[in-house]
Short mmCIF file of C-alpha atoms in Angstrom, two decimals:
data_model
loop_
_atom_site.label_atom_id
_atom_site.label_comp_id
_atom_site.label_asym_id
_atom_site.label_seq_id
_atom_site.Cartn_x
_atom_site.Cartn_y
_atom_site.Cartn_z
CA UNK G 1 -14.05 -14.99 14.02
CA UNK G 2 -15.93 -13.62 11.36
CA UNK G 3 -18.35 -16.35 9.67
CA UNK G 4 -19.85 -13.94 6.88
CA UNK G 5 -19.76 -11.41 4.42
CA UNK G 6 -20.49 -7.58 5.27
CA UNK G 7 -23.26 -6.49 2.67
CA UNK G 8 -25.28 -3.39 3.10
CA UNK G 9 -25.08 -3.29 6.82
CA UNK G 10 -25.69 -7.03 7.20
CA UNK G 11 -23.53 -9.92 7.65
CA UNK G 12 -25.01 -12.71 5.09
CA UNK G 13 -23.33 -15.77 4.19
CA UNK G 14 -21.96 -16.10 1.00
CA UNK G 15 -24.58 -17.30 -1.63
CA UNK G 16 -22.58 -20.35 -3.16
CA UNK G 17 -22.24 -21.31 0.49
CA UNK G 18 -17.76 -21.94 0.04
CA UNK G 19 -15.06 -20.92 2.40
CA UNK G 20 -11.37 -20.84 1.93
CA UNK G 21 -8.89 -21.66 4.34
CA UNK G 22 -6.70 -19.34 6.36
CA UNK G 23 -3.37 -20.27 7.79
CA UNK G 24 -0.78 -19.36 10.75
CA UNK G 25 1.92 -18.74 8.94
CA UNK G 26 4.34 -19.50 12.00
CA UNK G 27 2.48 -22.78 12.54
CA UNK G 28 0.93 -23.81 8.90
CA UNK G 29 -1.98 -24.45 11.29
CA UNK G 30 -5.58 -24.17 9.86
CA UNK G 31 -6.45 -20.35 11.24
CA UNK G 32 -9.73 -19.89 9.92
CA UNK G 33 -12.46 -20.64 6.98
CA UNK G 34 -13.57 -17.88 5.71
CA UNK G 35 -16.26 -17.17 3.88
CA UNK G 36 -15.52 -17.15 -0.20
CA UNK G 37 -17.53 -14.42 -1.99
CA UNK G 38 -18.81 -15.54 -5.51
CA UNK G 39 -19.58 -13.11 -8.51
CA UNK G 40 -23.08 -12.90 -6.95
CA UNK G 41 -21.84 -11.44 -3.44
CA UNK G 42 -20.31 -9.14 -5.59
CA UNK G 43 -23.40 -7.60 -7.58
CA UNK G 44 -25.27 -7.74 -4.30
CA UNK G 45 -22.73 -5.28 -2.97
CA UNK G 46 -21.97 -2.91 -5.75
CA UNK G 47 -25.52 -3.03 -5.57
CA UNK G 48 -25.84 -1.93 -1.90
CA UNK G 49 -23.14 0.70 -2.42
CA UNK G 50 -24.75 2.15 -5.62
CA UNK G 51 -28.17 2.79 -3.57
CA UNK G 52 -26.17 4.16 -0.75
CA UNK G 53 -24.52 6.16 -2.98
CA UNK G 54 -27.35 7.19 -5.64
CA UNK G 55 -30.09 7.12 -2.93
CA UNK G 56 -28.62 7.05 0.25
CA UNK G 57 -27.71 9.90 2.80
CA UNK G 58 -23.56 9.59 2.93
CA UNK G 59 -22.97 11.34 -0.39
CA UNK G 60 -25.32 14.14 0.30
CA UNK G 61 -23.67 14.20 4.28
CA UNK G 62 -21.67 17.26 5.04
CA UNK G 63 -17.98 16.35 5.75
CA UNK G 64 -18.07 16.97 8.94
CA UNK G 65 -20.50 14.24 9.53
CA UNK G 66 -18.77 12.31 7.45
CA UNK G 67 -15.77 12.78 9.63
CA UNK G 68 -17.18 12.31 12.66
CA UNK G 69 -17.83 7.99 11.37
CA UNK G 70 -14.44 8.22 10.67
CA UNK G 71 -13.48 9.53 13.65
CA UNK G 72 -15.88 7.30 14.76
CA UNK G 73 -14.13 4.30 13.03
CA UNK G 74 -10.53 5.18 14.56
CA UNK G 75 -11.77 5.45 18.12
CA UNK G 76 -13.00 2.10 17.44
CA UNK G 77 -9.71 0.75 16.08
CA UNK G 78 -7.96 2.08 19.23
CA UNK G 79 -9.99 0.67 21.37
CA UNK G 80 -9.32 -2.81 20.04
CA UNK G 81 -5.58 -2.30 19.65
CA UNK G 82 -3.98 -5.27 21.24
CA UNK G 83 -6.62 -7.61 19.60
CA UNK G 84 -6.44 -6.60 15.97
CA UNK G 85 -2.67 -6.38 16.50
CA UNK G 86 -2.47 -10.44 17.51
CA UNK G 87 -4.80 -10.95 14.87
CA UNK G 88 -2.68 -9.30 12.05
CA UNK G 89 0.33 -11.54 13.52
CA UNK G 90 -1.40 -14.95 13.29
CA UNK G 91 -3.03 -13.92 9.92
CA UNK G 92 0.06 -12.19 8.53
CA UNK G 93 3.14 -13.94 10.51
CA UNK G 94 4.59 -10.31 11.00
CA UNK G 95 6.26 -9.57 14.72
CA UNK G 96 3.56 -8.21 17.07
CA UNK G 97 5.14 -4.58 17.88
CA UNK G 98 5.38 -4.30 13.81
CA UNK G 99 1.30 -4.85 14.04
CA UNK G 100 0.79 -2.69 17.01
CA UNK G 101 2.59 -0.18 15.19
CA UNK G 102 -0.05 -0.94 12.18
CA UNK G 103 -3.20 -0.91 14.04
CA UNK G 104 -2.12 2.74 15.78
CA UNK G 105 -1.53 4.29 11.64
CA UNK G 106 -4.61 2.54 10.60
CA UNK G 107 -6.82 4.18 13.67
CA UNK G 108 -4.27 7.38 12.77
CA UNK G 109 -5.10 7.34 9.21
CA UNK G 110 -8.87 7.60 9.74
CA UNK G 111 -8.70 10.26 12.18
CA UNK G 112 -6.29 11.82 9.56
CA UNK G 113 -9.30 11.67 7.08
CA UNK G 114 -11.84 12.86 9.16
CA UNK G 115 -10.49 16.20 9.24
CA UNK G 116 -9.39 15.91 5.44
CA UNK G 117 -13.54 15.34 4.98
CA UNK G 118 -13.97 18.61 7.13
CA UNK G 119 -12.55 21.07 4.52
CA UNK G 120 -14.69 20.07 1.43
CA UNK G 121 -17.49 21.79 3.20
CA UNK G 122 -17.44 24.62 1.21
CA UNK G 123 -19.06 26.12 -2.17
CA UNK G 124 -15.93 25.51 -3.82
CA UNK G 125 -13.97 28.34 -5.59
CA UNK G 126 -13.88 31.14 -7.88
CA UNK G 127 -12.08 30.92 -11.12
CA UNK G 128 -10.44 33.92 -12.18
CA UNK G 129 -12.41 34.45 -16.21
CA UNK G 130 -11.29 37.00 -18.71
CA UNK G 131 -15.32 38.18 -19.21
CA UNK G 132 -16.87 39.74 -16.38
CA UNK G 133 -20.55 38.67 -17.88
CA UNK G 134 -19.36 35.19 -16.62
CA UNK G 135 -18.65 33.98 -13.05
CA UNK G 136 -17.16 30.26 -12.54
CA UNK G 137 -16.77 28.01 -9.68
CA UNK G 138 -15.08 24.77 -9.14
CA UNK G 139 -16.75 22.10 -7.02
CA UNK G 140 -15.09 19.16 -5.78
CA UNK G 141 -17.54 15.89 -5.77
CA UNK G 142 -17.41 12.15 -5.19
CA UNK G 143 -16.43 9.86 -7.53
CA UNK G 144 -18.78 7.50 -6.39
CA UNK G 145 -19.02 3.88 -6.03
CA UNK G 146 -15.25 2.71 -5.23
CA UNK G 147 -14.02 -0.88 -5.67
CA UNK G 148 -11.38 -1.45 -3.58
CA UNK G 149 -8.64 -4.57 -3.36
CA UNK G 150 -5.53 -4.45 -0.94
CA UNK G 151 -2.60 -7.20 -0.41
CA UNK G 152 -1.82 -9.22 2.37
CA UNK G 153 1.50 -7.42 3.62
CA UNK G 154 -0.82 -4.61 5.69
CA UNK G 155 -3.56 -5.96 5.92
CA UNK G 156 -5.45 -3.97 8.69
CA UNK G 157 -3.30 -0.35 7.01
CA UNK G 158 -3.79 -1.41 3.91
CA UNK G 159 -7.72 -1.25 4.31
CA UNK G 160 -7.34 1.72 6.13
CA UNK G 161 -5.67 3.43 2.86
CA UNK G 162 -8.61 2.91 1.09
CA UNK G 163 -11.42 3.21 2.85
CA UNK G 164 -10.73 6.38 4.57
CA UNK G 165 -10.21 8.51 2.02
CA UNK G 166 -13.06 7.24 0.12
CA UNK G 167 -15.54 7.89 2.40
CA UNK G 168 -14.48 11.23 3.81
CA UNK G 169 -15.11 11.96 -0.08
CA UNK G 170 -18.03 11.18 0.55
CA UNK G 171 -17.86 7.95 -1.72
CA UNK G 172 -19.46 4.48 -0.84
CA UNK G 173 -16.84 1.36 -1.57
CA UNK G 174 -16.64 -2.30 -1.77
CA UNK G 175 -13.12 -3.95 -0.09
CA UNK G 176 -11.63 -6.91 -1.05
CA UNK G 177 -8.59 -8.13 0.91
CA UNK G 178 -6.13 -10.90 -0.17
CA UNK G 179 -7.62 -14.04 0.72
CA UNK G 180 -4.41 -14.89 2.60
CA UNK G 181 -5.30 -11.78 4.84
CA UNK G 182 -8.95 -11.26 5.30
CA UNK G 183 -9.50 -11.28 9.44
CA UNK G 184 -8.59 -7.84 9.95
CA UNK G 185 -10.88 -6.50 7.18
CA UNK G 186 -13.93 -7.91 8.44
CA UNK G 187 -13.30 -6.90 11.85
CA UNK G 188 -13.30 -3.28 10.49
CA UNK G 189 -16.39 -3.30 8.71
CA UNK G 190 -17.51 -4.71 12.68
CA UNK G 191 -16.17 -1.66 14.02
CA UNK G 192 -18.15 0.73 10.78
CA UNK G 193 -21.43 -1.13 11.76
CA UNK G 194 -21.01 -0.22 15.58
CA UNK G 195 -19.89 3.35 14.91
CA UNK G 196 -23.42 3.16 13.01
CA UNK G 197 -22.31 3.58 9.68
CA UNK G 198 -25.42 3.75 6.83
CA UNK G 199 -25.71 0.40 5.49
CA UNK G 200 -24.03 -0.27 1.89
CA UNK G 201 -21.65 2.43 2.45
CA UNK G 202 -18.93 -0.17 3.50
CA UNK G 203 -19.09 -3.55 2.28
CA UNK G 204 -16.53 -6.04 2.61
CA UNK G 205 -16.01 -9.02 0.67
CA UNK G 206 -13.92 -12.04 1.33
CA UNK G 207 -12.51 -14.58 -1.90
CA UNK G 208 -10.32 -15.47 -4.04
CA UNK G 209 -9.06 -13.21 -6.85
CA UNK G 210 -10.62 -14.67 -9.71
CA UNK G 211 -14.15 -15.45 -8.16
CA UNK G 212 -14.28 -11.87 -6.06
CA UNK G 213 -11.33 -9.49 -7.27
CA UNK G 214 -11.86 -9.73 -11.21
CA UNK G 215 -15.83 -9.44 -10.96
CA UNK G 216 -15.64 -6.34 -8.89
CA UNK G 217 -13.19 -4.87 -11.40
CA UNK G 218 -15.47 -5.55 -14.31
CA UNK G 219 -18.73 -4.36 -12.74
CA UNK G 220 -20.27 -1.85 -14.50
CA UNK G 221 -21.73 -0.66 -11.32
CA UNK G 222 -18.07 0.77 -9.88
CA UNK G 223 -16.55 4.14 -10.47
CA UNK G 224 -13.20 4.21 -9.14
CA UNK G 225 -10.96 0.91 -8.89
CA UNK G 226 -8.54 1.26 -6.73
CA UNK G 227 -5.58 -1.41 -6.47
CA UNK G 228 -2.21 -2.02 -4.43
CA UNK G 229 -0.60 -5.65 -5.19
CA UNK G 230 1.55 -6.77 -8.11
CA UNK G 231 2.11 -5.42 -11.94
CA UNK G 232 0.42 -8.39 -13.52
CA UNK G 233 -2.46 -8.28 -10.96
CA UNK G 234 -2.74 -4.46 -12.07
CA UNK G 235 -2.29 -4.78 -15.33
CA UNK G 236 -5.68 -6.98 -15.24
CA UNK G 237 -7.43 -4.49 -13.33
CA UNK G 238 -6.17 -2.04 -15.71
CA UNK G 239 -7.68 -4.03 -18.69
CA UNK G 240 -11.09 -4.29 -17.01
CA UNK G 241 -11.19 -0.88 -16.21
CA UNK G 242 -10.75 0.52 -19.57
CA UNK G 243 -13.87 -1.50 -20.30
CA UNK G 244 -15.80 1.88 -18.65
CA UNK G 245 -13.30 4.02 -18.37
CA UNK G 246 -13.15 3.63 -14.70
CA UNK G 247 -11.53 5.92 -12.66
CA UNK G 248 -8.29 4.03 -11.71
CA UNK G 249 -4.96 4.16 -8.96
CA UNK G 250 -2.60 1.54 -8.90
CA UNK G 251 -0.16 1.27 -6.12
CA UNK G 252 2.13 -1.46 -7.39
CA UNK G 253 5.76 -3.28 -6.76
CA UNK G 254 9.00 -1.94 -7.03
CA UNK G 255 12.74 -2.27 -6.59
CA UNK G 256 14.04 -0.05 -4.93
CA UNK G 257 17.58 1.45 -4.55
CA UNK G 258 19.56 2.41 -1.38
CA UNK G 259 22.67 4.22 -2.27
CA UNK G 260 25.63 5.03 0.46
CA UNK G 261 28.13 7.00 0.02
CA UNK G 262 31.54 6.68 1.15
CA UNK G 263 31.26 9.72 3.72
CA UNK G 264 28.37 7.89 5.37
CA UNK G 265 28.35 6.38 9.43
CA UNK G 266 28.45 3.09 9.16
CA UNK G 267 26.71 2.44 11.82
CA UNK G 268 23.84 4.37 11.33
CA UNK G 269 23.93 2.57 7.69
CA UNK G 270 23.76 -0.54 8.79
CA UNK G 271 20.26 0.06 10.82
CA UNK G 272 18.82 1.88 8.47
CA UNK G 273 19.54 -0.75 5.49
CA UNK G 274 18.43 -3.35 7.86
CA UNK G 275 15.33 -1.46 8.54
CA UNK G 276 14.45 -0.98 4.77
CA UNK G 277 14.85 -4.59 3.60
CA UNK G 278 13.87 -6.55 6.49
CA UNK G 279 11.11 -4.76 8.57
CA UNK G 280 7.96 -7.03 7.81
CA UNK G 281 9.91 -9.85 6.52
CA UNK G 282 10.80 -7.79 3.29
CA UNK G 283 7.16 -8.36 2.02
CA UNK G 284 7.22 -4.26 1.57
CA UNK G 285 6.13 -2.82 -2.05
CA UNK G 286 9.28 -0.12 -1.02
CA UNK G 287 11.46 -2.50 0.29
CA UNK G 288 14.96 -0.95 -0.43
CA UNK G 289 15.68 -4.40 -1.54
CA UNK G 290 18.94 -3.32 -4.01
CA UNK G 291 22.07 -2.00 -2.19
CA UNK G 292 24.27 0.39 -3.92
CA UNK G 293 27.91 1.14 -1.71
CA UNK G 294 30.52 3.38 -2.65
CA UNK G 295 33.85 1.29 -3.11
CA UNK G 296 35.94 3.06 -0.08
CA UNK G 297 33.23 1.76 2.99
CA UNK G 298 32.36 -1.44 0.99
CA UNK G 299 34.47 -3.41 2.38
CA UNK G 300 33.59 -2.60 6.30
CA UNK G 301 30.13 -1.38 6.10
CA UNK G 302 29.32 -5.40 4.16
CA UNK G 303 31.29 -6.82 7.25
CA UNK G 304 29.00 -5.18 10.12
CA UNK G 305 26.23 -5.40 8.01
CA UNK G 306 26.28 -9.03 7.89
CA UNK G 307 27.35 -9.55 10.77
CA UNK G 308 24.17 -7.87 12.31
CA UNK G 309 21.86 -9.39 9.80
CA UNK G 310 22.84 -12.73 11.47
CA UNK G 311 21.80 -11.90 15.40
CA UNK G 312 18.18 -10.64 13.90
CA UNK G 313 15.85 -13.21 16.07
CA UNK G 314 13.73 -14.89 13.72
CA UNK G 315 10.13 -16.83 15.23
CA UNK G 316 6.92 -16.35 15.67
CA UNK G 317 5.39 -13.17 15.97
CA UNK G 318 3.85 -13.36 19.11
CA UNK G 319 7.53 -14.49 21.12
CA UNK G 320 8.40 -11.28 22.95
CA UNK G 321 12.30 -9.91 21.18
CA UNK G 322 11.68 -11.35 17.67
CA UNK G 323 12.39 -8.70 15.15
CA UNK G 324 11.54 -11.13 11.71
CA UNK G 325 8.40 -13.34 11.35
CA UNK G 326 7.30 -16.13 9.02
CA UNK G 327 6.49 -15.28 5.04
CA UNK G 328 2.45 -15.16 4.79
CA UNK G 329 2.45 -18.33 2.78
CA UNK G 330 3.65 -21.41 1.34
CA UNK G 331 3.49 -19.65 -1.89
CA UNK G 332 5.76 -16.81 -0.94
CA UNK G 333 7.89 -18.89 1.22
CA UNK G 334 8.80 -21.27 -2.19
CA UNK G 335 9.06 -17.68 -3.84
CA UNK G 336 11.54 -16.49 -2.02
CA UNK G 337 13.54 -19.69 -1.58
CA UNK G 338 13.51 -19.71 -5.79
CA UNK G 339 14.14 -16.21 -5.70
CA UNK G 340 17.70 -17.78 -3.65
CA UNK G 341 18.35 -20.55 -5.92
CA UNK G 342 18.59 -18.89 -8.99
CA UNK G 343 20.52 -15.79 -7.77
CA UNK G 344 23.12 -18.41 -7.06
CA UNK G 345 23.02 -20.27 -10.25
CA UNK G 346 23.37 -16.68 -11.64
CA UNK G 347 26.82 -16.15 -9.78
CA UNK G 348 25.72 -13.88 -7.25
CA UNK G 349 27.56 -14.50 -3.82
CA UNK G 350 25.25 -15.35 -0.50
CA UNK G 351 26.93 -14.42 2.63
CA UNK G 352 23.94 -15.35 4.72
CA UNK G 353 21.11 -16.90 5.54
CA UNK G 354 18.62 -17.33 2.61
CA UNK G 355 17.34 -20.97 3.93
CA UNK G 356 15.00 -22.54 6.50
CA UNK G 357 16.19 -21.98 10.01
CA UNK G 358 17.33 -25.17 11.70
CA UNK G 359 14.94 -24.46 14.69
CA UNK G 360 11.94 -24.45 12.86
CA UNK G 361 10.29 -27.54 11.51
CA UNK G 362 7.05 -25.86 10.60
CA UNK G 363 6.73 -22.40 9.81
CA UNK G 364 7.71 -20.21 6.69
CA UNK G 365 10.82 -18.87 8.12
CA UNK G 366 13.15 -17.66 5.45
CA UNK G 367 16.59 -16.83 7.27
CA UNK G 368 17.19 -13.20 6.19
CA UNK G 369 19.42 -12.94 3.03
CA UNK G 370 22.50 -11.22 2.19
CA UNK G 371 24.08 -11.42 -1.73
CA UNK G 372 26.80 -9.68 -3.15
CA UNK G 373 28.15 -9.13 -6.72
CA UNK G 374 24.95 -9.31 -7.68
CA UNK G 375 25.16 -9.33 -11.60
CA UNK G 376 22.91 -6.02 -13.28
CA UNK G 377 21.04 -8.95 -15.36
CA UNK G 378 20.33 -11.21 -12.47
CA UNK G 379 16.47 -11.23 -11.44
CA UNK G 380 17.81 -11.04 -8.31
CA UNK G 381 19.17 -7.27 -8.95
CA UNK G 382 15.79 -6.72 -11.60
CA UNK G 383 12.66 -8.25 -10.09
CA UNK G 384 10.80 -8.01 -7.23
CA UNK G 385 11.26 -10.83 -4.29
CA UNK G 386 9.20 -9.58 -1.67
CA UNK G 387 11.03 -11.25 0.74
CA UNK G 388 14.30 -10.79 3.47
CA UNK G 389 16.69 -10.81 0.57
CA UNK G 390 18.62 -7.55 -0.36
CA UNK G 391 21.07 -7.59 -3.28
CA UNK G 392 24.31 -5.52 -3.24
CA UNK G 393 26.42 -3.99 -5.59
CA UNK G 394 29.86 -1.36 -5.68
CA UNK G 395 29.76 2.01 -7.76
CA UNK G 396 32.58 4.02 -8.32
CA UNK G 397 30.79 8.23 -8.21
CA UNK G 398 27.45 9.41 -8.20
CA UNK G 399 26.45 9.32 -11.57
CA UNK G 400 27.57 5.52 -11.62
CA UNK G 401 24.97 4.81 -8.50
CA UNK G 402 22.29 6.65 -10.19
CA UNK G 403 22.82 4.66 -13.41
CA UNK G 404 22.24 1.75 -11.58
CA UNK G 405 19.94 3.11 -9.40
CA UNK G 406 17.40 4.47 -12.51
CA UNK G 407 17.96 1.20 -14.42
CA UNK G 408 14.54 0.08 -13.27
CA UNK G 409 11.04 -1.36 -14.71
CA UNK G 410 9.87 -0.15 -11.41
CA UNK G 411 9.93 3.62 -9.48
CA UNK G 412 8.15 3.38 -6.08
CA UNK G 413 10.97 4.59 -3.56
CA UNK G 414 14.72 5.26 -3.30
CA UNK G 415 17.23 6.06 -0.45
CA UNK G 416 20.26 7.94 -0.52
CA UNK G 417 22.72 8.66 2.69
CA UNK G 418 25.69 10.33 2.90
CA UNK G 419 26.89 13.81 5.50
CA UNK G 420 26.92 16.05 2.24
CA UNK G 421 23.47 17.31 2.48
CA UNK G 422 24.20 19.58 -1.02
CA UNK G 423 24.62 15.29 -2.90
CA UNK G 424 21.88 14.03 -0.78
CA UNK G 425 19.30 16.39 -2.06
CA UNK G 426 20.93 16.56 -5.95
CA UNK G 427 20.64 12.88 -5.47
CA UNK G 428 17.05 13.01 -4.38
CA UNK G 429 16.06 15.09 -7.40
CA UNK G 430 17.59 12.97 -9.72
CA UNK G 431 16.30 9.48 -8.77
CA UNK G 432 13.77 8.20 -11.17
CA UNK G 433 11.07 7.36 -8.30
CA UNK G 434 8.06 8.59 -6.28
CA UNK G 435 9.29 8.80 -2.90
CA UNK G 436 12.73 9.68 -1.95
CA UNK G 437 14.50 9.51 1.52
CA UNK G 438 17.70 10.79 2.52
CA UNK G 439 19.55 9.02 5.67
CA UNK G 440 17.12 6.92 6.22
CA UNK G 441 14.53 3.63 4.56
CA UNK G 442 11.41 3.49 4.66
CA UNK G 443 9.73 6.14 7.17
CA UNK G 444 6.17 6.56 6.47
CA UNK G 445 3.52 9.21 7.11
CA UNK G 446 -0.54 9.53 6.80
CA UNK G 447 0.27 13.44 5.16
CA UNK G 448 2.33 12.91 3.00
CA UNK G 449 2.28 11.43 -0.39
CA UNK G 450 2.93 7.45 -1.34
CA UNK G 451 3.47 6.34 -5.20
CA UNK G 452 5.73 5.22 -7.42
CA UNK G 453 7.47 6.11 -11.66
CA UNK G 454 7.07 3.86 -14.34
CA UNK G 455 5.62 0.13 -13.18
CA UNK G 456 5.19 1.30 -10.03
CA UNK G 457 1.61 2.46 -10.46
CA UNK G 458 -0.43 5.05 -11.05
CA UNK G 459 -1.87 8.12 -8.80
CA UNK G 460 -0.57 8.98 -5.20
CA UNK G 461 -2.23 7.91 -1.91
CA UNK G 462 -2.23 9.35 1.42
CA UNK G 463 -2.35 12.65 2.27
CA UNK G 464 -4.70 15.21 0.28
CA UNK G 465 -3.29 13.34 -2.86
CA UNK G 466 -5.27 10.35 -1.51
CA UNK G 467 -8.22 12.04 -0.48
CA UNK G 468 -7.98 14.01 -4.58
CA UNK G 469 -8.42 10.40 -5.96
CA UNK G 470 -11.90 9.65 -4.86
CA UNK G 471 -12.92 13.32 -6.30
CA UNK G 472 -14.10 14.56 -9.14
CA UNK G 473 -14.13 18.26 -10.17
CA UNK G 474 -16.54 19.88 -11.75
CA UNK G 475 -16.76 23.26 -13.05
CA UNK G 476 -19.73 25.35 -13.11
CA UNK G 477 -20.11 28.57 -14.73
CA UNK G 478 -22.89 31.24 -14.65
CA UNK G 479 -24.17 33.97 -17.14
CA UNK G 480 -24.63 37.34 -15.18
CA UNK G 481 -25.38 39.61 -17.34
CA UNK G 482 -29.02 40.21 -17.82
CA UNK G 483 -28.86 41.24 -21.48
CA UNK G 484 -29.27 38.14 -23.72
CA UNK G 485 -25.99 36.48 -25.52
CA UNK G 486 -26.94 37.73 -28.85
CA UNK G 487 -24.93 35.33 -30.31
CA UNK G 488 -28.02 33.79 -32.83
CA UNK G 489 -30.73 35.76 -31.91
CA UNK G 490 -30.19 39.11 -33.53
CA UNK G 491 -32.11 42.86 -34.03
#
């Protein structure tokens, strides 16, 4: 495991020589003492990224050349697939099958943006003007130095979502991974180094939020801030960005609703409900953690849902057949158990789960929980828990379902299930969310936009929208008439 920070193409010790502990969530054992960046290291990294952008070759390379580096990084990730997946399991706790999927998606993300980088090799596009004496072209240029702060739930994949489009656009980057899961981001830096990425183009700083994340957000040398994480931290990022009017994109929390109408297939609904809330231990910003079930189907669906929830195999993510690993940290474990307790005090009824499994003395394991009869004003229904906790309510008709689903300060995602295709389309348009799934939950594709309404964030990641996050639009207008303009200088 890496002992140093990656700054300006070199592995360097943190300026203050400090380290912080990283733990294995399944055993609570010390996994690594990671290097802890400080404000001094942040300044060094931003200055390196600034030089690489302003003076170095990166922003001047054509898109095809940048795409070549991105494809090499993708190949480097794929080559180390098994190793990186096992590292993710030990660092984050997720089951190995999920980690393998994440690594594949990370490689695919770099490949995808390699292709988009090549689309930037144009002279721009003409804009039709009403005056033939002028010609206008619009070109897209990289925004500059990107400060990127990512969460712990998908460590390598979230790094790819940020770094790949930034580099494709011609930006340079300073990446700050979560202090809970810093290990795969450092390995990504190692892969980039091996691919010959010019120095300063990608810098990776481990460290605590106050010591590394906050100085990165406030640094005047950063042109763009991209953050994925909680609403409170996102608010702080916006405040930091406001000081210099920085370009900012935020992907924040969610409390996504899953609406199941009574004409749905019960078995299919149960499968997608389980996937929507218990994948990655429920530590997913888009998790469909609020389930709305129409009254006629409610008893049968809840019975099957509880049966299948109790069958989910819990354990160390490296063990075969495990579908639910531990939560990422002691802090997250405590938060989830506190939310379960508060739900009970609010009058919600717990049908299963919500406690430590009896077979585990160590590790941050929580049995997947299903609550019903959840009051609409309960924190269990309103607030993001980020754990394997499902809150269920009934609804009468389509209008009632939409009212309950949209009554949230979040608007990241939502899902609707019905055999009535017209109703699915109608409901999907009425849901106030940036992502809507029909007859499924959580499928995510690099090609499609990702982001939400309301307090779920600003801007979109992935697809061409993710590339546009790191591009500025420039107008270049030329006067073509050989005769003088003649406004001030007249005969």
